[in-house]
């Protein structure tokens, strides 16, 4: 089920400690470098115009005259999608035209929205990911377990967790379809991202997601270039980091309007804490045919092979006692299920989409995008079970014939085993829409369909006296005497979503006043079969929800805009565990009860102001009322954390956010963002038959103050940027009896671009320093609990349960050499 994923806990490690992988693959030979060299030599034979391979899709269309650069910063009168043109030519798409050093592209849509462009993205570490790169935006809290951005990364926005936020890649959903954990690292390499757009809090009526209560994150691809060429990047750094990346662009093939690109990357590094390792192979590709600017068909494919050792989750007590030394063990001893070799995570992902758009008539446009995702995930954890005293659901498992048995606490027949939690899921999405513009009116209508088939199982494999296994992914599982594979979890889950929307936009007063009203009708059906003996066999849910929204914006001057919006959003219960019971090898009854849950519903309002010019300003006030708010906790089966939703009742969130960014001036672009948030629980929390007094308490994972400062410099040759983030303290329990301290992080980039030499176009060197001066700190909350300490209510004592936290990484240095060709 899923940073990476299983359910990245609301805080961000997959709810199961992000694991990673299976037996380490052999290091890739330097064949990749030979491939890069061959490609560069081939590129040398075909001279290219400077910058052809580097500028984003928008800038490839035309190079703006110098006079156009100031105009590019003004918000277009009617468009919601911002295209920045002009600027310099570089190997990686930097144009130095976006205000705030690439963090504040102009917006006109009547809702809070921020977009980062290649001006910022290309200057970050090539190992990072989309969530880490938006950490400077107002209201965004990004938590990571390592500074390279390779392993667990999670986020919240305006106090709403990432499982309440929609994620799309080229308008294709890229989150676990049931647990809502985002797969941003699996979707696309950083080198191939053109822009990342964030709607803070407001859903997008046209987006084919169904969990965007807290807003939406959209990743845009750097499409195939118009001219033949490519790009190569080599990166090395802390923790034995090695990363190679190469991209080849075909350019237009003949005069057919067809062009393509393909890229490959290989990354290895040691993990930040403990003795685990990380390895990733990734492929991105696209082939597209453009008939006209309004009519095109493309095929986009991404493949990702991810392997990683888990980071051990940590309570506050363990943090104070051991700090960063609280890790899985490097070496195996008999009975040690905390050995790193037993606690891993692997994922193989395949994403395909076929976006089509066409102009049917004057003002009439249609788009249709079928897409398919196949995620093969494995969560691994170690545990000890008994050869003859284990349970299969509510039945004795009998003799399991376990290897390497020993006596534990006077009980013979104990053995260490590998828990294998495969969570394969396949998802098909069909997204379609029609837009008709007539005079000063734009009408839109659309339909989305999503089908998901997901299995969740836990089976076991024996471990010998040295910790060895016949097959890491359970090809030779432990079987009972009757030959049946020994499972303690066996669920089959199916999901279907149908969504219809209509929207109408009216432009008045010469386009200065824009009014919009829309309605989305969301229908979800889920069915689950639990084949574990003694479990409730059939469960599921059917949900239908109308979601209206309205907005208005008024352009006071060519540079100033005010707007307001009112939206509604809905999310069906997260996690397959919201529909079924869990069982443990050590007891006959279920470890969790099954209580049907209702979906989460939100009503939000915003009012905002924008100014664009040399200095750019965006202000917004917001209010949200949420019913059936759900937060994520964990229940453990052996050493595997399984995400478990907590229905926390109503929630009210109010606050203000601000962004300030300077358009590049004398090569300098500063940026500032901040948010104030007041989020409270509306109801007491029911547990064990009593009500904990939580009404009025601060909501979990809702820091009161967050802020960021950025400074960018780029004169075409010398470039660099600096960013600083402050994240206020966050409560980890509904009772507010334990909180995570505030923390600060800072990152810096330094680089130099050389003149083109022969086949090498715009070569450059770059150094990224991440977590400058960082001391050990807790970066996020993995698992929320009701109360950390015992609470007495009406004569009843409610035992405390410790929340789990993510630990931030230390300082990292990454050096990169890149060139276009």
Coordinates of N, CA and C in Angstrom, one line a residue, residues 13 17-18 145 271 273-274 309-315 318 322-329 336-340 343 636 639 782 804-807:
X13 N 7.1 8.6 6.7 CA 7.9 7.4 6.3 C 6.8 6.5 5.9
X17 N 8.0 1.6 8.1 CA 9.1 2.4 8.1 C 9.6 2.3 6.7
X18 N 10.0 3.3 6.0 CA 10.3 3.1 4.7 C 11.3 2.1 4.6
X145 N 13.8 11.9 6.1 CA 14.7 11.1 6.9 C 16.1 11.2 6.5
X271 N 22.7 4.8 3.6 CA 21.7 5.5 4.3 C 22.3 6.4 5.4
X273 N 21.2 7.0 8.5 CA 21.3 6.4 9.9 C 21.5 4.9 9.7
X274 N 22.2 4.3 10.5 CA 22.3 2.9 10.5 C 23.2 2.4 9.4
X309 N 17.0 0.0 2.7 CA 16.9 -0.5 4.1 C 16.1 0.5 4.9
X310 N 15.3 -0.1 5.8 CA 14.4 0.8 6.6 C 15.1 1.6 7.6
X311 N 14.5 2.8 7.9 CA 15.0 3.6 9.0 C 14.1 3.1 10.2
X312 N 14.7 2.9 11.3 CA 13.9 2.4 12.5 C 13.1 3.6 13.1
X313 N 11.8 3.4 13.2 CA 10.9 4.4 13.8 C 11.3 4.6 15.2
X314 N 11.0 5.8 15.8 CA 11.6 6.3 17.0 C 10.5 6.9 17.9
X315 N 10.4 6.5 19.1 CA 9.5 7.2 20.1 C 10.3 8.4 20.7
X318 N 12.9 7.0 23.1 CA 14.1 6.4 22.4 C 15.0 7.6 21.8
X322 N 18.8 7.6 22.9 CA 19.8 7.1 21.9 C 20.1 8.1 20.8
X323 N 19.2 9.0 20.6 CA 19.4 9.9 19.4 C 19.4 9.2 18.1
X324 N 20.3 9.6 17.2 CA 20.4 9.0 15.9 C 21.0 7.6 15.9
X325 N 21.4 7.1 17.1 CA 22.0 5.8 17.2 C 20.9 4.7 17.4
X326 N 19.7 5.1 17.4 CA 18.6 4.1 17.6 C 18.3 3.5 16.2
X327 N 19.0 2.5 15.8 CA 18.9 2.0 14.4 C 18.7 0.5 14.4
X328 N 18.5 0.0 13.2 CA 18.5 -1.5 13.1 C 19.9 -2.0 13.1
X329 N 20.1 -3.2 13.5 CA 21.4 -3.7 13.8 C 22.2 -4.1 12.5
X336 N 17.6 -12.1 16.6 CA 17.6 -10.7 16.4 C 16.8 -10.3 15.2
X337 N 15.5 -10.0 15.4 CA 14.7 -9.6 14.3 C 14.8 -8.1 14.0
X338 N 15.7 -7.4 14.7 CA 16.0 -6.0 14.4 C 17.2 -5.8 13.5
X339 N 17.6 -6.9 12.9 CA 18.7 -6.9 12.0 C 18.3 -6.2 10.7
X340 N 19.1 -5.3 10.1 CA 18.8 -4.5 9.0 C 18.4 -5.4 7.8
X343 N 14.8 -5.9 7.6 CA 13.9 -4.8 7.6 C 14.2 -3.9 6.4
X636 N 1.1 -2.5 14.9 CA 2.2 -3.3 14.5 C 1.8 -4.8 14.4
X639 N 7.1 -6.8 13.3 CA 7.9 -5.6 13.1 C 7.4 -4.8 11.9
X782 N 5.5 10.3 12.4 CA 5.1 9.2 11.6 C 3.8 8.6 12.0
X804 N 5.2 7.9 17.1 CA 6.5 7.6 16.4 C 6.9 8.8 15.6
X805 N 8.2 9.1 15.5 CA 8.7 10.2 14.8 C 9.7 9.9 13.7
X806 N 9.9 10.8 12.8 CA 10.9 10.7 11.8 C 12.1 11.5 12.3
X807 N 13.3 11.1 11.9 CA 14.6 11.8 12.3 C 15.2 12.4 11.1

